[in-house]
Coordinates of C-alpha atoms in Angstrom, one line a residue:
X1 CA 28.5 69.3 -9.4
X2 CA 26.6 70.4 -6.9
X3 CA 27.0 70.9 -3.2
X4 CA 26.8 67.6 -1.6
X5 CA 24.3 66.6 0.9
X6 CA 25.1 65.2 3.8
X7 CA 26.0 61.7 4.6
X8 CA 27.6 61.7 0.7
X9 CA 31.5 61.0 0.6
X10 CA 33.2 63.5 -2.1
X11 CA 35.7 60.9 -3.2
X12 CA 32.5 58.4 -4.4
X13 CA 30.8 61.1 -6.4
X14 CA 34.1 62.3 -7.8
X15 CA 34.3 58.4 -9.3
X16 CA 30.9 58.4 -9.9
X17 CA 31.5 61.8 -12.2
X18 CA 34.6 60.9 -13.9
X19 CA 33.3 57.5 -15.0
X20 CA 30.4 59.0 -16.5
X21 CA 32.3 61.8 -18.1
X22 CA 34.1 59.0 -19.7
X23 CA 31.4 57.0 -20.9
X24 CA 30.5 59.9 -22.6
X25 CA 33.9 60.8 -24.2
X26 CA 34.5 57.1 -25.2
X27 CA 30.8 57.3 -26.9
X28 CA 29.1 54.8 -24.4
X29 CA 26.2 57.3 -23.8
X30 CA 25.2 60.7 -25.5
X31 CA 25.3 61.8 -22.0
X32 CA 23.5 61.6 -18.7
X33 CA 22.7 62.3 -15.5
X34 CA 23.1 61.1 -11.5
X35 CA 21.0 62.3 -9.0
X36 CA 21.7 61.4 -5.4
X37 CA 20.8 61.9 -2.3
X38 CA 20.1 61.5 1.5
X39 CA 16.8 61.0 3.2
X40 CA 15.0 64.1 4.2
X41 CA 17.8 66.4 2.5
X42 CA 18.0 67.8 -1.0
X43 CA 19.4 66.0 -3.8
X44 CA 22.5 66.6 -5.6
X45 CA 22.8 66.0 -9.4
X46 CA 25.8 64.9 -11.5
X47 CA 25.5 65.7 -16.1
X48 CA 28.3 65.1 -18.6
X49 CA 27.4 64.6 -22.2
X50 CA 24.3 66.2 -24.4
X51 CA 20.8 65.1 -24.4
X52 CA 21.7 63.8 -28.1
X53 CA 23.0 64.8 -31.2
X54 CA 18.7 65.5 -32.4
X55 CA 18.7 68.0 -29.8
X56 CA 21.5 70.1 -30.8
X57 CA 23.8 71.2 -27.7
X58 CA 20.9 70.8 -25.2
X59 CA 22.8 69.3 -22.2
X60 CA 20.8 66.8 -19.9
X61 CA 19.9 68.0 -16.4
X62 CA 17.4 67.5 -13.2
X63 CA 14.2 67.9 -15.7
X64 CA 15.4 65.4 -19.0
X65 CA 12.9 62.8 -19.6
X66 CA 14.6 59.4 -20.1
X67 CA 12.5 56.0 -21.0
X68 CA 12.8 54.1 -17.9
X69 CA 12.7 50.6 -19.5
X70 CA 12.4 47.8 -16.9
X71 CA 12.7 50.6 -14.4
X72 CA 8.8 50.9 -14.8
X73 CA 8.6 47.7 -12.8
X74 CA 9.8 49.3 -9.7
X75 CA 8.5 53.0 -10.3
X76 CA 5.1 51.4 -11.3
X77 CA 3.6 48.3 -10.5
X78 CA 5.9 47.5 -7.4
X79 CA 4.0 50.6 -5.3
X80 CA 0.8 49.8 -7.0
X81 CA 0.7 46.0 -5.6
X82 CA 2.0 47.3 -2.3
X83 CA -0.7 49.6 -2.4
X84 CA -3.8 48.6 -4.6
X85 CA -3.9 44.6 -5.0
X86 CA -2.0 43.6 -1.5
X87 CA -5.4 43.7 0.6
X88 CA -7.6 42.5 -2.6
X89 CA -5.0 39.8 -3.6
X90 CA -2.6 37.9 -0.9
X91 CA 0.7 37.7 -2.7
X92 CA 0.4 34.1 -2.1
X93 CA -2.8 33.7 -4.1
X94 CA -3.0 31.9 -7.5
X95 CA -3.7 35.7 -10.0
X96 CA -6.5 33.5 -11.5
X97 CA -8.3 34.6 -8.2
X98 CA -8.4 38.3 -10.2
X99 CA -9.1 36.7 -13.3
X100 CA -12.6 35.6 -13.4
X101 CA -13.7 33.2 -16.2
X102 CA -9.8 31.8 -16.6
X103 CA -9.7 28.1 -17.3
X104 CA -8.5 25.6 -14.9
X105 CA -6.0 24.3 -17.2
X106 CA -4.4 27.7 -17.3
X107 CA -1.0 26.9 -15.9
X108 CA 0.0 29.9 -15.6
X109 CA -3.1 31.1 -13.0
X110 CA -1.6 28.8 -10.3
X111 CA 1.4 31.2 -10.0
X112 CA 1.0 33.7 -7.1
X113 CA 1.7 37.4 -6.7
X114 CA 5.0 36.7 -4.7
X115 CA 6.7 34.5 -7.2
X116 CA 5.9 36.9 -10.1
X117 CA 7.3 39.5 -8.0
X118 CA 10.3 37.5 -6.9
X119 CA 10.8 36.3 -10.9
X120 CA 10.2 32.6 -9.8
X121 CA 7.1 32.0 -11.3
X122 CA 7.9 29.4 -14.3
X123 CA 6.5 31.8 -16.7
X124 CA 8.0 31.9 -20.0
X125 CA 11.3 33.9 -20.3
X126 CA 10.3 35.3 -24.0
X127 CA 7.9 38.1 -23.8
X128 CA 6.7 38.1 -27.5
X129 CA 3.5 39.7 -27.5
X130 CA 3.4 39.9 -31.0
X131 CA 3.0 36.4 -31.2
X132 CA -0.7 37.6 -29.7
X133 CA -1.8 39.4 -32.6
X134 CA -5.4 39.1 -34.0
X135 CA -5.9 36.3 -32.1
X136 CA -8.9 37.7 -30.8
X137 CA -8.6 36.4 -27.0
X138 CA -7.9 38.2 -23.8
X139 CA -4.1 38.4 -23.1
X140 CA -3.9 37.6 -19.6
X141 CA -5.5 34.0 -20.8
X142 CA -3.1 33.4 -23.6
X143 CA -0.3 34.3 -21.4
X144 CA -1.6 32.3 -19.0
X145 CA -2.3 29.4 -21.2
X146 CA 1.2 29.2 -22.1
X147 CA 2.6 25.8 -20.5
X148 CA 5.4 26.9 -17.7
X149 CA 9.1 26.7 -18.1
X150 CA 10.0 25.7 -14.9
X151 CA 7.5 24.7 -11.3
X152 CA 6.9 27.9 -10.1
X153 CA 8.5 29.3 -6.6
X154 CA 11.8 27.3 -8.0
X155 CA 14.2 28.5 -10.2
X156 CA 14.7 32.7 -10.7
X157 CA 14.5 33.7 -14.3
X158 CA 14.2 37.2 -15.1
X159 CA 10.5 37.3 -16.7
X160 CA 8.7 40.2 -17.9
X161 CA 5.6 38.6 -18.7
X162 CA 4.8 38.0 -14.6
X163 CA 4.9 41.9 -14.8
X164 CA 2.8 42.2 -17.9
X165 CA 0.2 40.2 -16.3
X166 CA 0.2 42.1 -12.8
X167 CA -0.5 45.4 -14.9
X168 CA -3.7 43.9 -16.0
X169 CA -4.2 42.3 -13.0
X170 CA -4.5 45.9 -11.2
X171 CA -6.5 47.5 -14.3
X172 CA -9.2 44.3 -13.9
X173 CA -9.3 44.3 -10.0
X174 CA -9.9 48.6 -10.0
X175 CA -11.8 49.1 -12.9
X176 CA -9.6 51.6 -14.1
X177 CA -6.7 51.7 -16.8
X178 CA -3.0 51.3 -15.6
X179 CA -2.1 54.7 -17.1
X180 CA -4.7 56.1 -14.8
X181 CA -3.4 54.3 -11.5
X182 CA 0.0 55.4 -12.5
X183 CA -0.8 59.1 -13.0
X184 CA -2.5 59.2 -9.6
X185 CA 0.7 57.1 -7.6
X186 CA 2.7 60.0 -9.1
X187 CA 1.2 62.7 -8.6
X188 CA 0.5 61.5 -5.0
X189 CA 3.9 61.1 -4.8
X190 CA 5.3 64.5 -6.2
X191 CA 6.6 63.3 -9.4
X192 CA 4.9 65.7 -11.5
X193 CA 7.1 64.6 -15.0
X194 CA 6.9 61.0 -14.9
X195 CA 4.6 59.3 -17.2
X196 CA 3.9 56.9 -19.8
X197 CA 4.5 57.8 -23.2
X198 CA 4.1 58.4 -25.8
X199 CA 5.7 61.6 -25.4
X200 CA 6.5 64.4 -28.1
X201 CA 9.6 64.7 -29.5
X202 CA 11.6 67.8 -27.4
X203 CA 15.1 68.6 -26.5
X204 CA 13.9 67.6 -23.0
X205 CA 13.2 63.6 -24.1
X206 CA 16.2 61.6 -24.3
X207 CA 15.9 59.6 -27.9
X208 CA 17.4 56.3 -27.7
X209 CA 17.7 54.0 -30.9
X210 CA 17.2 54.1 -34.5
X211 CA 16.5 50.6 -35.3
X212 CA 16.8 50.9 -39.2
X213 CA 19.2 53.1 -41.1
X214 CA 17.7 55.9 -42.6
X215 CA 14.6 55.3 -40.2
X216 CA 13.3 57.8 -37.6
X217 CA 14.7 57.3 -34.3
X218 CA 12.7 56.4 -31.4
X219 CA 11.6 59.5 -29.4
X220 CA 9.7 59.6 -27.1
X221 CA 8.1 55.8 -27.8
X222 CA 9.0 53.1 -25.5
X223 CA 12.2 51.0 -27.0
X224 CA 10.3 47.8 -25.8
X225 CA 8.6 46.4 -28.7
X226 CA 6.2 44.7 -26.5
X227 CA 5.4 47.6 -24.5
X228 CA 4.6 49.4 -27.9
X229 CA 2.8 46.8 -29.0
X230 CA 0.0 47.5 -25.4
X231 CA 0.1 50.9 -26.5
X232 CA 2.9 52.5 -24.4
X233 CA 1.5 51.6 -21.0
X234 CA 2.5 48.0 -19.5
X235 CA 3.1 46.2 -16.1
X236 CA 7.4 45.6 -17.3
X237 CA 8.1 49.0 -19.6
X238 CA 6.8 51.7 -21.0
X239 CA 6.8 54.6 -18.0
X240 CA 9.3 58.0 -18.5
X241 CA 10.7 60.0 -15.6
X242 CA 13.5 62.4 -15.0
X243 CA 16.6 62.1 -12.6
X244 CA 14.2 65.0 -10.3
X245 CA 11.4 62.5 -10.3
X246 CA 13.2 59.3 -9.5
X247 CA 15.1 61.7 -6.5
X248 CA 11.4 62.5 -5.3
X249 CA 10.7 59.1 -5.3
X250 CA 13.6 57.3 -3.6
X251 CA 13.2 60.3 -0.9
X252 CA 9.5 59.6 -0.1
X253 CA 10.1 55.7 -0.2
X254 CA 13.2 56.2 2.4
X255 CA 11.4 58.7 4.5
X256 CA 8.1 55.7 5.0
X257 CA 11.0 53.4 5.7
X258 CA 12.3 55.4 8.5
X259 CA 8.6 56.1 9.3
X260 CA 7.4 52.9 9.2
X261 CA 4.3 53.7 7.3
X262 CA 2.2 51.5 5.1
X263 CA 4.4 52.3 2.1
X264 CA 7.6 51.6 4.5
X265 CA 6.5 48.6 5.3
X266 CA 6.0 47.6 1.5
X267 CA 9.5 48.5 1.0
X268 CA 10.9 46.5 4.0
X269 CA 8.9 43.1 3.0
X270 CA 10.0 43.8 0.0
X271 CA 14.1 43.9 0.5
X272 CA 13.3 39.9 2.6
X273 CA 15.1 37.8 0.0
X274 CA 13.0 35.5 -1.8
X275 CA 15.6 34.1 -4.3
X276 CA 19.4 33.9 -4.7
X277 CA 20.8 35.2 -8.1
X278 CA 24.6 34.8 -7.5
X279 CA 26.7 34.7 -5.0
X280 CA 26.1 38.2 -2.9
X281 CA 23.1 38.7 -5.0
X282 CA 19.2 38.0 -3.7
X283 CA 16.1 39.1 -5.3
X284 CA 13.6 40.6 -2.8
X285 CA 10.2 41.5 -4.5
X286 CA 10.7 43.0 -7.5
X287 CA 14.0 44.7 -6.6
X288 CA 17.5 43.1 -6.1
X289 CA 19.0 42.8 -2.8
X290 CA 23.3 43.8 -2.4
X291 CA 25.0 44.4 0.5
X292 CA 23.7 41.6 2.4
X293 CA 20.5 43.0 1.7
X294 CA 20.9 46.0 2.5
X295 CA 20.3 48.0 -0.7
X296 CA 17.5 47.4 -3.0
X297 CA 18.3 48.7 -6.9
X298 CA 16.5 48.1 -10.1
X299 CA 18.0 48.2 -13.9
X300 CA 16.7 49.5 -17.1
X301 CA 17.7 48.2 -20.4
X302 CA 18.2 51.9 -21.9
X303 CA 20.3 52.5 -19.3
X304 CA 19.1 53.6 -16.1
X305 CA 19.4 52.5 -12.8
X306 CA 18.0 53.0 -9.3
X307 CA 19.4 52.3 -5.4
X308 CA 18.1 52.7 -2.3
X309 CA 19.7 52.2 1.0
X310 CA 17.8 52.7 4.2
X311 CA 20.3 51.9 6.4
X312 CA 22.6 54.7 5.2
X313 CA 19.8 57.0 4.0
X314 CA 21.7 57.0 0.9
X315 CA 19.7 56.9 -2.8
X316 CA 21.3 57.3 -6.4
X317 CA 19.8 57.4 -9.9
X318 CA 21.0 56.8 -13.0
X319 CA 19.5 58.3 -16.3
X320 CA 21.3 57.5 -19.5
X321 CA 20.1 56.7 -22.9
X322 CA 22.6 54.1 -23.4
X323 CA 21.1 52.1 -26.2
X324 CA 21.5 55.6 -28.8
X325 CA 24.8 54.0 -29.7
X326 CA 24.9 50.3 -28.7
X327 CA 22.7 47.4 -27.6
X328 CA 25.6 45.8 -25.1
X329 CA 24.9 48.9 -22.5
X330 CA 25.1 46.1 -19.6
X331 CA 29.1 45.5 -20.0
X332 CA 29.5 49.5 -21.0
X333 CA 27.8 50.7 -18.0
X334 CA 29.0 48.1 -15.7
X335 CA 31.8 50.2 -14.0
X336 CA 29.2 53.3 -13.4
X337 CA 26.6 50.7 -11.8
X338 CA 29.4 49.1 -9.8
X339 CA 30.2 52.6 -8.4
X340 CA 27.0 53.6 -7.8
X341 CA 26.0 51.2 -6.0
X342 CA 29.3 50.8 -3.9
X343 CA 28.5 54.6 -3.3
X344 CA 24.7 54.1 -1.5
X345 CA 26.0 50.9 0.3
X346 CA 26.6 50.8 4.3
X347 CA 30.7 51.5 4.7
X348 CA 31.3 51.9 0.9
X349 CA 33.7 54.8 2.1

C-alpha cells in the first residue's frame, strides 16, 4: 500500500485491500489492482494476486493492461459525445439526423442521443452482431431497422447496441475512424497506455478467458464477441487501459468539474438522473448515479469498475480480470464494488 492521499480514510482502503486479497486467495480473480485518489493529488494504488498464471509470477501494478469491457462506454464514447457530436447532434435529435440515406421506417433512427445514453431507447437488449454477417448492408441500418422493444425515453434496459451505434455515429459525423478519435481523446488526456486492442500477448496484458478447453486463451482480444466481430474497436467494448490511465482520467475529469470547463460541464449534465434503476439507483448519461447522485461509476463485465465523486474529490478504479476463472464475476465481486464505492461516497467514513 502506498501512502494515502489526502482526503482517503485508512480504515476504507484497509477493507478495500483485504477484500481484494481475498478474492484472490478464494480464486475469484488471478489478482488485481485499485487505484484511488483525490482531485489534484497523486494516486495511491492497492495489488494482491498475479497478472495470471501465463505470465509466470509477474504481479499486477500501476502499468498492467486490463480489457475494460463495458468500461469503454464511459472511457470512450461518453467524452467523445460530450466533446465531438454534442454541438453537431443535440442529444435530443433522432441519430438518423447523422445517418444520411436511412429509411423512414427505420424505427430505431427516431431514438435520440439522450435516451441511448440514458439506456431508454427501446433498442433491442441482444447485441448479436453476428446475426449481421454477409448481409452486405450498412450496420447502423440493420440495427436500426430492427423493430424496438419498448417506446423509447420509457423503460431503462441496459443496451449495448445504442452504444454501438453512437460509435459509428461519431466515425460518420468526423470522417475519421473511432480508433482514431480515441487515440487523440487519450493522448489529449494523458493516458498514454490506453487503447484498443488487439494487443500482444505480454506479462503486462491481463488474459482473461479460455472459452474452449484446450484452446488458446484470450490475450489481449476483446472478450466481447461482438466487439471482435467490428474488429476490436466499438462504441460498448473493446478499449484497454491500466489502473495509471483510468487514475489520469478520473483526475482530469474531477479537476474540469471543479473548474467548470467544457469537459466539467459534460460531467455534471451528465450525473442529472435521467432514469431510475432501483431504489437508490439513477442512471445519468451513460454512468450510474449512487449517493443521491452524488457519484457517478461504471462497470465492466471482466471485472473492472470506475467511481467518481466530485463532491468529496474522491475517485477509485478497479482493474481485475475476473472472468479468467468464472463468468458470475457480478455476485463474486459484489463485496469489493460495494466497498469501493461506499469508499468514494460523501460521509462513507
Amino acid at each position: 500500500m502506498t501512502t494515502s492521499p489526502a482526503l482517503w480514510n485508512d480504515a476504507a482502503l484497509t477493507e478495500l485491500a483485504e477484500c481484494l486479497e481475498l478474492l484472490t486467495a478464494d480464486g475469484s480473480v488471478p489478482g488485481g489492482v485499485i487505484a484511488y485518489g483525490t482531485c489534484g493529488g497523486r494516486p495511491g494504488y492497492l495489488a494482491s494476486g498475479l497478472v495470471a498464471a501465463e505470465c509466470g509470477d509477474t504481479r499486477p501494478g500501476p502499468q498492467t493492461r486490463y480489457d475494460l469491457a463495458s468500461l469503454t462506454k464511459v472511457v470512450a464514447i461518453w467524452p467523445l459525445v460530450g466533446k465531438t457530436l454534442a454541438d453537431r447532434l443535440p442529444l435530443g435529435a433522432p441519430i438518423r439526423h447523422a445517418l444520411p440515406g436511412l429509411p423512414a421506417d427505420a424505427p430505431g433512427g427516431w431514438v435520440t442521443v439522450r435516451q441511448i445514453l440514458a439506456h431508454t431507447s427501446g433498442l433491442r437488449a441482444d447485441t448479436r452482431l453476428d446475426q449481421y454477417r454477409k448481409s452486405g448492408s450498412n450496420l447502423a441500418e440493420l440495427i436500426c431497422r430492427e423493430p424496438l422493444i419498448s417506446t423509447p425515453g420509457t423503460q431503462h434496459r441496459y443496451i449495448n447496441r445504442g452504444f454501438i451505434l453512437l460509435g459509428l455515429i461519431l466515425a460518420a459525423i468526423t470522417e475519421h475512424r473511432l480508433d482514431e478519435l480515441t487515440d487523440a481523446l487519450w493522448r489529449d488526456l494523458g493516458m498514454r497506455h490506453t487503447t484498443y486492442g488487439p494487443l500482444g500477448r505480454a506479462t503486462d496484458v491481463a488474459p482473461t478467458e479460455q472459452r474452449f478447453p484446450g484452446a488458446p486463451r484470450l490475450w489481449g482480444l476483446p472478450h466481447d464477441d461482438n466487439a471482435t466481430l467490428l474488429g476490436g474497436v466499438a462504441g460498448h467494448a473493446g478499449a484497454f487501459s491500466t489502473p495509471a490511465d483510468l487514475a489520469t482520467y478520473a483526475d482530469a475529469l474531477l479537476r474540469a468539474h471543479r473548474a467548470r470547463s467544457p469537459l466539467g460541464r459534460w460531467l455534471a449534465d451528465s450525473m442529472t438522473p435521467q432514469a431510475a434503476i432501483e431504489p437508490g439507483l439513477d442512471r445519468g448519461l451513460a454512468w450510474i448515479l449512487a449517493d443521491k447522485g452524488q457519484v457517478a461509476y461504471h462497470h465492466g463485465f471482466t471485472g473492472t469498475s470506475l467511481y467518481l465523486s466530485p463532491a468529496t474529490g474522491r475517485y477509485l478504479a478497479l482493474c481485475t480480470n475476473a472472468v479468467y476463472h468464472h463468468q458470475d464475476n457480478r455476485t463474486r465481486l459484489a463485496p469489493l464494488r460495494a466497498l469501493a464505492l461506499k469508499a468514494v461516497a460523501n460521509g462513507a467514513w
